[in-house]
Coordinates of C-alpha atoms in Angstrom, one line a residue:
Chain A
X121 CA 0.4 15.1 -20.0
X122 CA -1.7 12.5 -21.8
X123 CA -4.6 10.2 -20.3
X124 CA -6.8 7.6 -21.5
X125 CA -10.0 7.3 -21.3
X126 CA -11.7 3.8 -21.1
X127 CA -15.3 3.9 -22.0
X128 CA -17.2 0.2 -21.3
X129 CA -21.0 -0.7 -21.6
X130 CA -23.6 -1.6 -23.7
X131 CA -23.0 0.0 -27.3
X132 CA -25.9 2.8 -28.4
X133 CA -25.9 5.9 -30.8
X134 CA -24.1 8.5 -29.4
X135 CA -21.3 7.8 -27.6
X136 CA -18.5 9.1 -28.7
X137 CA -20.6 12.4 -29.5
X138 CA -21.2 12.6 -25.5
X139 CA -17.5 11.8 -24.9
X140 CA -15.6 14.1 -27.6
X141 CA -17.9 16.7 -26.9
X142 CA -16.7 17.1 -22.8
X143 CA -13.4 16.8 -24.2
X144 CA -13.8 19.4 -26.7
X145 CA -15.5 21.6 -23.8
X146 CA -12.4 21.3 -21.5
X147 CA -9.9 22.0 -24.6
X148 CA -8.4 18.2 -24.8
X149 CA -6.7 16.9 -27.7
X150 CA -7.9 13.1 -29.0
X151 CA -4.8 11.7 -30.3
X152 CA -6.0 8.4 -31.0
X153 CA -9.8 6.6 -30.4
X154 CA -9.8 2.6 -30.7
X155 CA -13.2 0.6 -30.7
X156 CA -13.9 -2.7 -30.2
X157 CA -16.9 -5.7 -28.9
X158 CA -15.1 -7.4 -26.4
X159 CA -17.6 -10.6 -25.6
X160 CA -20.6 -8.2 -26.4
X161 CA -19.5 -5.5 -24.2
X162 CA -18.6 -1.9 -26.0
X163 CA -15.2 -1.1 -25.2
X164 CA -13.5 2.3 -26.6
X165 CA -10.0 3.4 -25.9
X166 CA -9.3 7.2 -26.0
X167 CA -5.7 8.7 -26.1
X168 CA -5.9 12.4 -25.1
X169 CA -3.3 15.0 -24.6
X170 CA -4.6 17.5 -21.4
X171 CA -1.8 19.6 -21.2
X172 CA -3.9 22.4 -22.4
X173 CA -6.9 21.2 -20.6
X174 CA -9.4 24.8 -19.2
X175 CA -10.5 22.7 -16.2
X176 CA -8.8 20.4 -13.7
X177 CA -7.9 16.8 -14.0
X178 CA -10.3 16.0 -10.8
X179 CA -13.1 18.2 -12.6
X180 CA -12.8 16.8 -16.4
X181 CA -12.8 13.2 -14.4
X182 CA -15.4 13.9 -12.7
X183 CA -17.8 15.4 -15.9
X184 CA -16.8 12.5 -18.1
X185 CA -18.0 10.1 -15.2
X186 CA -21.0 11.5 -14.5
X187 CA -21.6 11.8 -18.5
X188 CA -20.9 7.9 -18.7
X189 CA -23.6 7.3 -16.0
X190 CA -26.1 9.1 -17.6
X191 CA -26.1 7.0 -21.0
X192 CA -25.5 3.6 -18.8
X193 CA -21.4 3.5 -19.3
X194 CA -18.7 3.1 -17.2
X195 CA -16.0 5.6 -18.3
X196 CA -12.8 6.0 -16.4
X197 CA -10.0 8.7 -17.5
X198 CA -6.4 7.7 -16.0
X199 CA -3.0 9.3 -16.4
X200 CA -1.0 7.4 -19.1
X201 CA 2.2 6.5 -17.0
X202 CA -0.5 3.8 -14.9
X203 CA -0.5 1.7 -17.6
X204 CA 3.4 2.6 -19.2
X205 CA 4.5 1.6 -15.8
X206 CA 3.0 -1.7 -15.7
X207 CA 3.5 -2.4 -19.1
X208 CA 6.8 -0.9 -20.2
X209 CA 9.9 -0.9 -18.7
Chain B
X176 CA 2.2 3.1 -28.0
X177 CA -0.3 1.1 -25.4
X178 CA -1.7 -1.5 -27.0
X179 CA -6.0 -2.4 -26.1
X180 CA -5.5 -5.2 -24.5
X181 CA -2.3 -3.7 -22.1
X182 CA -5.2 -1.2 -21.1
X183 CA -7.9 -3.6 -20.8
X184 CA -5.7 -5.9 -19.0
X185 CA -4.7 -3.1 -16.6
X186 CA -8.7 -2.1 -16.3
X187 CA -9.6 -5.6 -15.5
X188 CA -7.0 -6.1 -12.5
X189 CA -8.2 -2.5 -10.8
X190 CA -12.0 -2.8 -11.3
X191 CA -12.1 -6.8 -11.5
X192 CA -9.6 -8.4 -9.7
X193 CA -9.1 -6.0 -6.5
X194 CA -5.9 -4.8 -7.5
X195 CA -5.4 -1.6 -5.2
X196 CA -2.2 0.0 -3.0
X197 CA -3.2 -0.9 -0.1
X198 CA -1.3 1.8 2.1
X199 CA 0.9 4.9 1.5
X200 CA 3.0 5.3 5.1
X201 CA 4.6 8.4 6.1
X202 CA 7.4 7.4 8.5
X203 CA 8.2 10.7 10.5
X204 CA 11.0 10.4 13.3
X205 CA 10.3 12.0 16.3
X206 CA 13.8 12.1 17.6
X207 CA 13.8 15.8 18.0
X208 CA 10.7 15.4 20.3
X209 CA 12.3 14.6 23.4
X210 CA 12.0 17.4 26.3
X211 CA 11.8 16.6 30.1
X212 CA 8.3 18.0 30.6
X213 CA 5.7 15.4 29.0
X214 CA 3.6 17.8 28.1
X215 CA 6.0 19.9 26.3
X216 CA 7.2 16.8 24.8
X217 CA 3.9 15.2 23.8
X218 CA 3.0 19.0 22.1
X219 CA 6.2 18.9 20.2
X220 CA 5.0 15.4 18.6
X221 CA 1.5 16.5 18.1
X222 CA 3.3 19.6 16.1
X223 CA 5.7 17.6 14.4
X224 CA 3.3 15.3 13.2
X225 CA 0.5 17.5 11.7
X226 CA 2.8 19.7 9.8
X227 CA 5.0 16.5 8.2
X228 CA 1.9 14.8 7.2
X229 CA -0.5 17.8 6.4
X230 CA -1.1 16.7 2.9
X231 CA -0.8 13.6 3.2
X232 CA -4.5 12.3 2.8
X233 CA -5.2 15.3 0.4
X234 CA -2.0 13.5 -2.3
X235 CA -3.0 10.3 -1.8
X236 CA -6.6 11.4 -3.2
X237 CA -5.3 12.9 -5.5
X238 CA -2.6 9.8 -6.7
X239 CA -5.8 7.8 -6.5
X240 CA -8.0 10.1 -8.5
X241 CA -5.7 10.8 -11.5
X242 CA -3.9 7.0 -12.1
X243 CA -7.6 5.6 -11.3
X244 CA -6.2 3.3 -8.7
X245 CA -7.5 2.9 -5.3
X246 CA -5.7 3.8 -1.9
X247 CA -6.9 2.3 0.5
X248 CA -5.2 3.7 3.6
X249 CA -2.7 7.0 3.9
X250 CA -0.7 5.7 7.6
X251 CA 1.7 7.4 9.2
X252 CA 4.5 5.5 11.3
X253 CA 6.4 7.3 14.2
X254 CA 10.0 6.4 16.3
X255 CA 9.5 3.7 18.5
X256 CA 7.4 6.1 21.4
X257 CA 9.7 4.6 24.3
X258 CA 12.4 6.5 23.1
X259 CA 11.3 9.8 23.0
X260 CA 8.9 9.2 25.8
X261 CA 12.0 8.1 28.1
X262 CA 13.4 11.8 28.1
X263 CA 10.5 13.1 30.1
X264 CA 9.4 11.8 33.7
X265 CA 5.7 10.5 33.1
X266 CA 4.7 7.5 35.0
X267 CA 3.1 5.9 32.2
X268 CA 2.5 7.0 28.4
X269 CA -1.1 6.6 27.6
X270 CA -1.4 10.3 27.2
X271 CA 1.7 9.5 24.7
X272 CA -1.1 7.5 22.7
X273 CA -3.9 9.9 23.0
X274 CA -1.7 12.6 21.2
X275 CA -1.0 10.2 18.3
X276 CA -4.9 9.2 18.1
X277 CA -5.3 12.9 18.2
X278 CA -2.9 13.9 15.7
X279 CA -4.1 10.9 13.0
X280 CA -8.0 11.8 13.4
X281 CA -6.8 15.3 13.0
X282 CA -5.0 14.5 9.3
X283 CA -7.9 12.1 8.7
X284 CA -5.2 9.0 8.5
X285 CA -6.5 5.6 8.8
X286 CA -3.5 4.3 11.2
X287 CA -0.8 5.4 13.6
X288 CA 2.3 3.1 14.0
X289 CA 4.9 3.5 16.9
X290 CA 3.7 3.3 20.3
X291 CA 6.7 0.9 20.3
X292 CA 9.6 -0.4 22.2
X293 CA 12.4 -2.5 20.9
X294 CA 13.7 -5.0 23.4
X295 CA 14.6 -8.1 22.0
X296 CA 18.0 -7.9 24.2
X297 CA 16.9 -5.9 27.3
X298 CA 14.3 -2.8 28.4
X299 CA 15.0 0.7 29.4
X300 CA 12.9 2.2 32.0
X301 CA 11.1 4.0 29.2
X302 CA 10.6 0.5 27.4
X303 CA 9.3 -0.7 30.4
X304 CA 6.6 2.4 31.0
X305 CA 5.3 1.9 27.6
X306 CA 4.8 -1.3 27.5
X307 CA 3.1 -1.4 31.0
X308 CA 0.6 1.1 29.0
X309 CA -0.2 -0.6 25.6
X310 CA -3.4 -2.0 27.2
X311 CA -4.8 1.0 28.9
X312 CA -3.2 2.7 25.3
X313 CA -4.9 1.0 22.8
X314 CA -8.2 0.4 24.5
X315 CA -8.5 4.4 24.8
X316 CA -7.5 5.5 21.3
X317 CA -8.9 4.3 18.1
X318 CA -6.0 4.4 15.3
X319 CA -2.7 4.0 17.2
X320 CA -1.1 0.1 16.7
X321 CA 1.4 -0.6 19.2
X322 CA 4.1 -3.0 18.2
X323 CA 7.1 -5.0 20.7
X324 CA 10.2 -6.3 19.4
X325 CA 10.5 -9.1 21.6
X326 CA 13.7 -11.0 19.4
X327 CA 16.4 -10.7 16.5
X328 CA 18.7 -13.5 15.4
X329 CA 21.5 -11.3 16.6
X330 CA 20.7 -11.2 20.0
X331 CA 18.2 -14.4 20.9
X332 CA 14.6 -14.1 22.1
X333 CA 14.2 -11.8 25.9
X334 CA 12.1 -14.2 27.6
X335 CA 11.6 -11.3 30.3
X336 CA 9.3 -9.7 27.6
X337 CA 7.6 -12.6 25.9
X338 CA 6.2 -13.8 29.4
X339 CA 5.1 -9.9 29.7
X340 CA 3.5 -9.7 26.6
X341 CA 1.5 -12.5 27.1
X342 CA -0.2 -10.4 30.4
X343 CA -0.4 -7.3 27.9
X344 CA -2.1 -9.1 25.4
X345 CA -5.0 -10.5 27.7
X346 CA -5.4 -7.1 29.7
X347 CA -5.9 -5.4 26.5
X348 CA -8.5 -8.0 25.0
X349 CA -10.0 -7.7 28.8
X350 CA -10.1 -3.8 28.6
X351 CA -11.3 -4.2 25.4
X352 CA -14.1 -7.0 25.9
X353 CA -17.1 -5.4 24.2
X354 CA -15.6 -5.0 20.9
X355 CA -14.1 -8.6 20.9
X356 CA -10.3 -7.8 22.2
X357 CA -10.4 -5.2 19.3
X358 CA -7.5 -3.3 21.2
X359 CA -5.2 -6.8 20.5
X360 CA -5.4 -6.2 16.7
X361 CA -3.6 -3.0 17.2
X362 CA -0.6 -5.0 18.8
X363 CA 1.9 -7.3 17.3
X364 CA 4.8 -9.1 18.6
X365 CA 7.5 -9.2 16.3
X366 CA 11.1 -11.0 16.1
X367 CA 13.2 -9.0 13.8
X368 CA 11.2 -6.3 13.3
X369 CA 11.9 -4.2 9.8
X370 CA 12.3 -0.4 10.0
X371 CA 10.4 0.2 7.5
X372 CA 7.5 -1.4 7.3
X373 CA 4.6 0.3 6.0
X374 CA 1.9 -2.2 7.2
X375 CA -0.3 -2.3 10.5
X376 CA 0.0 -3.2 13.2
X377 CA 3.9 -3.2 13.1
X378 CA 5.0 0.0 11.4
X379 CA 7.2 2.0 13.1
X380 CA 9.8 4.1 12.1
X381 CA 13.1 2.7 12.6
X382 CA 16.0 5.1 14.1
X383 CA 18.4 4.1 10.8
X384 CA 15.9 6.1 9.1
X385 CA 15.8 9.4 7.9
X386 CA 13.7 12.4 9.6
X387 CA 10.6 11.7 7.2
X388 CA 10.5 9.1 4.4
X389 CA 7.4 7.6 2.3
X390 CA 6.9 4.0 2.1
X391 CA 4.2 2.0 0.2
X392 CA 2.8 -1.5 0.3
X393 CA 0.8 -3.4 -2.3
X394 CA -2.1 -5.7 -2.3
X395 CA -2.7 -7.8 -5.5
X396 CA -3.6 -11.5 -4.3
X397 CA -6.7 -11.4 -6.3
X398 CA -4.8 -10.9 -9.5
X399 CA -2.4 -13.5 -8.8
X400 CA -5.3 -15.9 -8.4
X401 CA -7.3 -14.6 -11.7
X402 CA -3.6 -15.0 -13.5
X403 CA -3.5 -18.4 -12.1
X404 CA -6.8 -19.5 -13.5
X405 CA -5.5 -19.0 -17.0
X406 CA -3.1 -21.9 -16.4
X407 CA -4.9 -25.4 -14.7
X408 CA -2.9 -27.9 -14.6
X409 CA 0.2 -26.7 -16.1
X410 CA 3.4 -27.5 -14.2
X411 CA 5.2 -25.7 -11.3
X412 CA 7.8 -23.6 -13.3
X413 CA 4.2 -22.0 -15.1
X414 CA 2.8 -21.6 -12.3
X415 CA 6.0 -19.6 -10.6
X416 CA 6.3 -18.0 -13.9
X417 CA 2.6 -16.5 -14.1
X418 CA 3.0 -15.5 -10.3
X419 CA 6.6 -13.5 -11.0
X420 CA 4.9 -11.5 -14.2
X421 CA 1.7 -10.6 -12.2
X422 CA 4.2 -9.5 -8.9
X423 CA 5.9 -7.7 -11.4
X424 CA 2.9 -5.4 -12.7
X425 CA 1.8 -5.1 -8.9
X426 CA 5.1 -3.5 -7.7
X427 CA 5.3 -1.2 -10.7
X428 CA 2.2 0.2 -9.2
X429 CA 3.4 0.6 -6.1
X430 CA 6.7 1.7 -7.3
X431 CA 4.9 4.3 -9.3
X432 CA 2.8 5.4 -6.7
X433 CA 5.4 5.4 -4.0
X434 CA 7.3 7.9 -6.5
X435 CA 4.5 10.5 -7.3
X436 CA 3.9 10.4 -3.6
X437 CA 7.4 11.2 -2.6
X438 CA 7.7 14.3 -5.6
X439 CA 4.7 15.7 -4.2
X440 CA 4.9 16.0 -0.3
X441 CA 8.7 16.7 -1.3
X442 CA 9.7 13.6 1.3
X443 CA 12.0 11.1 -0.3
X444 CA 11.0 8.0 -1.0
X445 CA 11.9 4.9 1.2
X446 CA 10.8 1.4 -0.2
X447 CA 8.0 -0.2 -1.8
X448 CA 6.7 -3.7 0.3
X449 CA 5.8 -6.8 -1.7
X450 CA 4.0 -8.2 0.5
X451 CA 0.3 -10.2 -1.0
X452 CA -2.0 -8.1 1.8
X453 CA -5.5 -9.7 1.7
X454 CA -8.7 -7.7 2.5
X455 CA -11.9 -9.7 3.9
X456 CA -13.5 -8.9 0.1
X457 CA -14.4 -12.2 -1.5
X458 CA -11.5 -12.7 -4.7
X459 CA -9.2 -11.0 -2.6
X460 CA -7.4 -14.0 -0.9
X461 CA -4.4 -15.4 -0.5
X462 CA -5.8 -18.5 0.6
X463 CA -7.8 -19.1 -3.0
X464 CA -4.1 -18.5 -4.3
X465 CA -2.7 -21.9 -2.7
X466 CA -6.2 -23.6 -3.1
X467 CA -6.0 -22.2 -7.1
X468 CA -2.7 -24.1 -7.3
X469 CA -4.9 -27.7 -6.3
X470 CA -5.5 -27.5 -2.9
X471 CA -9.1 -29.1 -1.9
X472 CA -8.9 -26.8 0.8
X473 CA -5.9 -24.5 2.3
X474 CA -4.5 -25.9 5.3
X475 CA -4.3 -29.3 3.9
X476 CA -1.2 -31.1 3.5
X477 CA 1.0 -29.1 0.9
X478 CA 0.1 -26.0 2.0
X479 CA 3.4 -25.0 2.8
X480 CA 5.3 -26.1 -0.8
X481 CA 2.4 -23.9 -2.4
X482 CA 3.0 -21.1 -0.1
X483 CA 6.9 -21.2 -0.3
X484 CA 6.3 -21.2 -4.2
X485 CA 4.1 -18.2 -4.0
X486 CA 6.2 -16.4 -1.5
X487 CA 9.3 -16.5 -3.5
X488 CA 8.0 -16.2 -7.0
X489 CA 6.6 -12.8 -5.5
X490 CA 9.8 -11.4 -4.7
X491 CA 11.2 -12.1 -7.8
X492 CA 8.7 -10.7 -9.8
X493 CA 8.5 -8.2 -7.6
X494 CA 12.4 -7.2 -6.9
X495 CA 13.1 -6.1 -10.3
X496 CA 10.1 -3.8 -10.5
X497 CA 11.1 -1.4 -8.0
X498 CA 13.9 0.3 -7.2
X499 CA 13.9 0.1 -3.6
X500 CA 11.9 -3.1 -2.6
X501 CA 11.7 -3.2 2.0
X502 CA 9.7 -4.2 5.0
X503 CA 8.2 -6.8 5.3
X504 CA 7.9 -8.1 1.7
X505 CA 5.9 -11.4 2.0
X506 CA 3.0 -13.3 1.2
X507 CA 0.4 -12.7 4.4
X508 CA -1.3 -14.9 5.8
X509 CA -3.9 -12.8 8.5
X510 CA -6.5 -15.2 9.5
X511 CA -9.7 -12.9 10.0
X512 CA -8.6 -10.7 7.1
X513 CA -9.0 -13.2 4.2
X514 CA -11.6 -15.0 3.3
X515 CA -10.2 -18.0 2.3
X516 CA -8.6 -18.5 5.8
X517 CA -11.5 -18.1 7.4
X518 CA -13.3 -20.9 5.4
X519 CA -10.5 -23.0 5.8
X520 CA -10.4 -22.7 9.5
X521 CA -14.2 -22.7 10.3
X522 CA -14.4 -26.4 7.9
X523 CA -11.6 -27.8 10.3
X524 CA -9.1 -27.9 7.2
X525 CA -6.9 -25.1 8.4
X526 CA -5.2 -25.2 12.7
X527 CA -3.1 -23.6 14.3
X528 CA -0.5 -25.8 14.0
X529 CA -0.5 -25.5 10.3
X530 CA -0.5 -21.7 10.8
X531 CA 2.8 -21.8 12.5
X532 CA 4.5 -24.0 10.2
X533 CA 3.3 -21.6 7.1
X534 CA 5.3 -19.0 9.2
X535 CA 8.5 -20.6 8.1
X536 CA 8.2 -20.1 4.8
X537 CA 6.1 -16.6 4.5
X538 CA 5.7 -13.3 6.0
X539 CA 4.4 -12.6 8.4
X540 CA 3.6 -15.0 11.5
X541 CA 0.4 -15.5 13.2
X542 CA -1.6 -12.7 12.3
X543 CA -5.4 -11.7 13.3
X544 CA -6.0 -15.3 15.4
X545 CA -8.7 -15.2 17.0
X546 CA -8.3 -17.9 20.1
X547 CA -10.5 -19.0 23.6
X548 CA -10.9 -16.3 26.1
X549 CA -10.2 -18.6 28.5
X550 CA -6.3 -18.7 27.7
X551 CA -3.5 -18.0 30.2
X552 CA -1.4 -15.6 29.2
X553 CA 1.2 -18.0 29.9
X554 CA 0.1 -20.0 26.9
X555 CA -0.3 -16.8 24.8
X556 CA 3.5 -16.8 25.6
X557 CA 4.5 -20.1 24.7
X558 CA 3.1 -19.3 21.3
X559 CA 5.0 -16.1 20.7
X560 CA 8.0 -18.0 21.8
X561 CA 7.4 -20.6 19.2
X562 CA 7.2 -17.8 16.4
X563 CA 9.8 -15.6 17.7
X564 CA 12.0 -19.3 17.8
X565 CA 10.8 -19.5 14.3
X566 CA 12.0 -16.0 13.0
X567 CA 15.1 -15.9 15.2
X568 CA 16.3 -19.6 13.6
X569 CA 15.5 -18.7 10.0
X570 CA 16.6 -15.0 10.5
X571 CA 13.8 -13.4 9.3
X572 CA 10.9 -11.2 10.3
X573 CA 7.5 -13.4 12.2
X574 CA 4.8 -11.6 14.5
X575 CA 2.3 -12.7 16.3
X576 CA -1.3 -10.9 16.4
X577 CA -3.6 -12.9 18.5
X578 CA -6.8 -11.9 20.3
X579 CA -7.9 -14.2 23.3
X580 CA -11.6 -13.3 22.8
X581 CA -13.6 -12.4 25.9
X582 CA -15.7 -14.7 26.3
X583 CA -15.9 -16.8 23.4
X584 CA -14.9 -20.6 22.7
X585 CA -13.3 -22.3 20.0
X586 CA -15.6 -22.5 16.9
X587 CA -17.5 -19.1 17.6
X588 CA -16.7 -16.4 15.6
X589 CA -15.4 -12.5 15.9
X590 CA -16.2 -9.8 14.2
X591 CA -13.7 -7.0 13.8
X592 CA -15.1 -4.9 10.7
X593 CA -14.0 -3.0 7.7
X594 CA -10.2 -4.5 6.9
X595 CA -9.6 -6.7 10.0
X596 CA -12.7 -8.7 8.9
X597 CA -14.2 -12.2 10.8
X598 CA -12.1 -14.5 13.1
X599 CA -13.2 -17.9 13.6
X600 CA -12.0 -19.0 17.3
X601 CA -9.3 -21.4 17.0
X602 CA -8.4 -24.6 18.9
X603 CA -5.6 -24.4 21.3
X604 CA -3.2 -27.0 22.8
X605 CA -4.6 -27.9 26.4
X606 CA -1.2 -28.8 27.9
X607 CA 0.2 -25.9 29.8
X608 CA 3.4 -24.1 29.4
X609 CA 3.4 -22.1 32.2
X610 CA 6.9 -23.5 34.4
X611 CA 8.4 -23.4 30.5
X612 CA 7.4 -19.4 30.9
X613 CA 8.0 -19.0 34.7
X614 CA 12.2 -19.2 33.9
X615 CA 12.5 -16.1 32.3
X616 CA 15.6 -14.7 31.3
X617 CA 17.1 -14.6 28.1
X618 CA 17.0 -17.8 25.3
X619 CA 20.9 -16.8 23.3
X620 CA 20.9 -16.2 20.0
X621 CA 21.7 -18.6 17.3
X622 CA 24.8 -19.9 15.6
X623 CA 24.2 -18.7 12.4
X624 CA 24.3 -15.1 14.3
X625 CA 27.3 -15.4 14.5
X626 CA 28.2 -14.5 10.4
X627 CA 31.4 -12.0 11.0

């Protein structure tokens, strides 16, 4: 199963450290990372394969969240088919 | 491979633009309920009900946790209670409601549907009971919704039940005084009622439908209004154009949804409902759609060419995105629930009048009106028989939710809270209808009912 993982704020030193390093915790694969200043907000855009993930998808969620909120960003992991569904048919 | 801006996009209409589903309904027939002793019978449903839907709140969580979109309500719809409630001998079926309320509170549910009767041709002693106890019903329970089907186009409008409903519907607000007439914004008066409807007041599960089923409904009128920004002043085909695409990324949700939700409680999936449902949030109107369009204010004159536009560019967006598209499948238009309609009412731009002529061209009917506490119920008739005339004529689904407020006079303002929101008071007509009521009797069904 793969998810992405939108990460929006203010950009700072650090973030992708914080993010990569919960991922690498849990045992999920980055398959692709795209970064970008959309109208001076810090948006990043994380493929990830979980199939192999050590803890749950409510608990990795839940981590990354509460990571995000710590350094001041909003980061949000989804299942992939949300966004093939509305995008793809 | 996703591009960043299909994600972004996708981001913006959850966190931004209010996209959410608004309800996953488990429809759960209760068929195999029936049993001479009430209480036996009313066990039986409590029974049936907690084991179908024992998950239910728990997937829907978990649906919402995983595709990071929010859920706002996990409902469960029942068979029309008459009918299972006819088998047994009970005077009147209150009790009927308090095992529903019980069995919802107990899955944490938001809703109940079903305490119901269909008798748009004639009533059953069982029809009758029930509907004698909606008021008493739905002032003593907290999450049933009690729905009447008082018309089809098949078989005309039962006059018998309209005038009826009218008493119903000002005993209830009576019984229910403190809160407003909160227990009329459980009730809806419908002419042709669908089977499947997974929105309240009116679900219910229909008989044609299997023993459990899971349908979902949609709400997305924020996103059609942020689409529509990107295009002032282009021309009507845009406009329909921009609508169709958005309807189309809404249902897919739904659709998606609806799926994962059916694989996981193992019930099959039913239908996915188009319908634009509002919430009281500010953005999240479908009043700021039509006024986003070039309306000064909704209500005004064109009102009903932007809300036929709308209403039909929804469904075709939305048709192709789901496999199984049902209910009630329109734009809404509830009053108290939208914050556009409530503006539009309270600066005079928006009556009642207009209301029931945007019926003809939308889903649903008159929903969540708010009107004078001082109206008959006679006149509360007259205006169902106006929308059930409505839906009967143009063969197609209208309601009527309406809450005679206790107390209050048009231009004062109820509050309902959470998802039913604020209803200005609306003018009524001063001219009575009462001898038009008085006949009784049943007004036939149409010509074009007549299709074989």
């Amino acid at each position: 199963m793969r998810a992405v993982i939108t990460v929006l704020g203010k950009d700072k030193v650090g973030i992708i450290a914080t993010i990569s390093k919960i991922l690498a915790d849990s045992n999920v694969n980055i398959l692709d990372i795209s970064q970008t200043l959309m109208q001076d907000v810090f948006t990043m855009i994380m493929l990830t394969d979980i199939t192999d993930s050590s803890i749950a998808f409510n608990e990795l969620s839940d981590r990354l969240e509460a990571a995000g909120k710590d350094i001041g960003l909003y980061v949000k992991i989804q299942h992939e088919d949300i966004f093939n569904s509305m995008h793809r048919i | 491979m996703l591009t960043k801006f299909e994600i972004l996009e996708t981001y913006k209409m959850i966190h931004e633009e209010y996209l959410d589903i608004r309800t996953i309904t488990m429809g759960i027939s209760l068929r195999d309920c029936c049993h001479p002793d009430g209480a036996v019978c009313r066990r039986k449903i409590y029974d049936k009900i907690t084991a179908y839907a024992k998950d239910l709140v728990k997937v829907g969580r978990d649906i919402e946790k995983e595709y990071g979109i929010p859920i706002i309500n996990k409902r469960i719809s029942v068979t029309p209670v008459a009918m299972v409630a006819e088998s047994c001998s009970d005077k009147d079926y209150v009790e009927f409601a308090a095992v529903m309320d019980k069995a919802a509170q107990e899955l944490g549910v938001d809703f109940i549907g079903g305490f119901s009767a269909l008798v748009h041709k004639g009533a059953t002693p069982g029809d009758m009971k029930l509907i004698d106890s909606i008021a008493e019903a739905l002032a003593a329970t907290k999450k049933v919704c009690a729905s009447v089907n008082t018309a089809t186009t098949k078989s005309g409008i039962n006059m018998d039940v309209v005038a009826q409903m009218g008493r119903v519907i000002k005993k209830a607000a009576e019984l229910t005084a403190d809160d407003g007439g909160m227990a009329c914004a459980k009730l809806v008066v419908f002419a042709n009622a669908p089977e499947d409807n997974p929105f309240m007041a009116g679900a219910f599960h229909g008989v044609g439908e299997p023993d459990c089923v899971i349908n979902v409904g949609v709400s997305g009128p924020g996103v059609v209004k942020c689409a529509l920004e990107k295009v002032k002043g282009a021309d009507f085909s845009t406009v329909a154009d921009v609508i169709k695409k958005t309807a189309f990324k809404i249902t897919r949700m739904g659709q998606l949804v609806a799926l994962e939700a059916s694989k996981r409680l193992n019930v099959p999936f039913g239908i996915v409902d188009l319908s634009l449902a509002p919430t009281p949030a500010v953005g999240d109107s479908v009043a700021y759609i039509l006024e986003e369009m070039g309306l000064e204010r909704c209500g005004t004159h064109g009102t009903i060419a932007a809300l036929a536009l709308l209403n039909d560019a929804v469904k075709k967006g939305g048709i192709m995105a789901s496999s199984h598209v049902g209910g009630l499948s329109g734009a809404f238009i509830p009053v108290s629930e939208d914050q556009g309609m409530i503006n539009a009412v309270k600066t005079g731009a928006l009556s009642i009048d207009m209301l029931k002529a945007m019926t003809c061209v939308c889903s649903v009917g008159l929903d969540m009106i708010a009107v004078p506490g001082s109206t008959t119920a006679e006149t509360i008739s007259a205006i169902i028989a106006d929308e059930m005339a409505i839906g009967v004529v143009n063969n197609k689904t209208t309601a009527v939710r309406i809450i005679p407020a206790p107390g209050k006079a048009a231009g004062d303002v109820v509050e309902f809270g959470g998802l039913l929101g604020t209803g200005p008071v609306m003018d009524l007509n001063s001219y009575s209808s009462s001898e038009f009521i008085k006949r009784g009797g049943r007004i036939p069904a149409p010509v074009i009912s007549l299709r074989n």
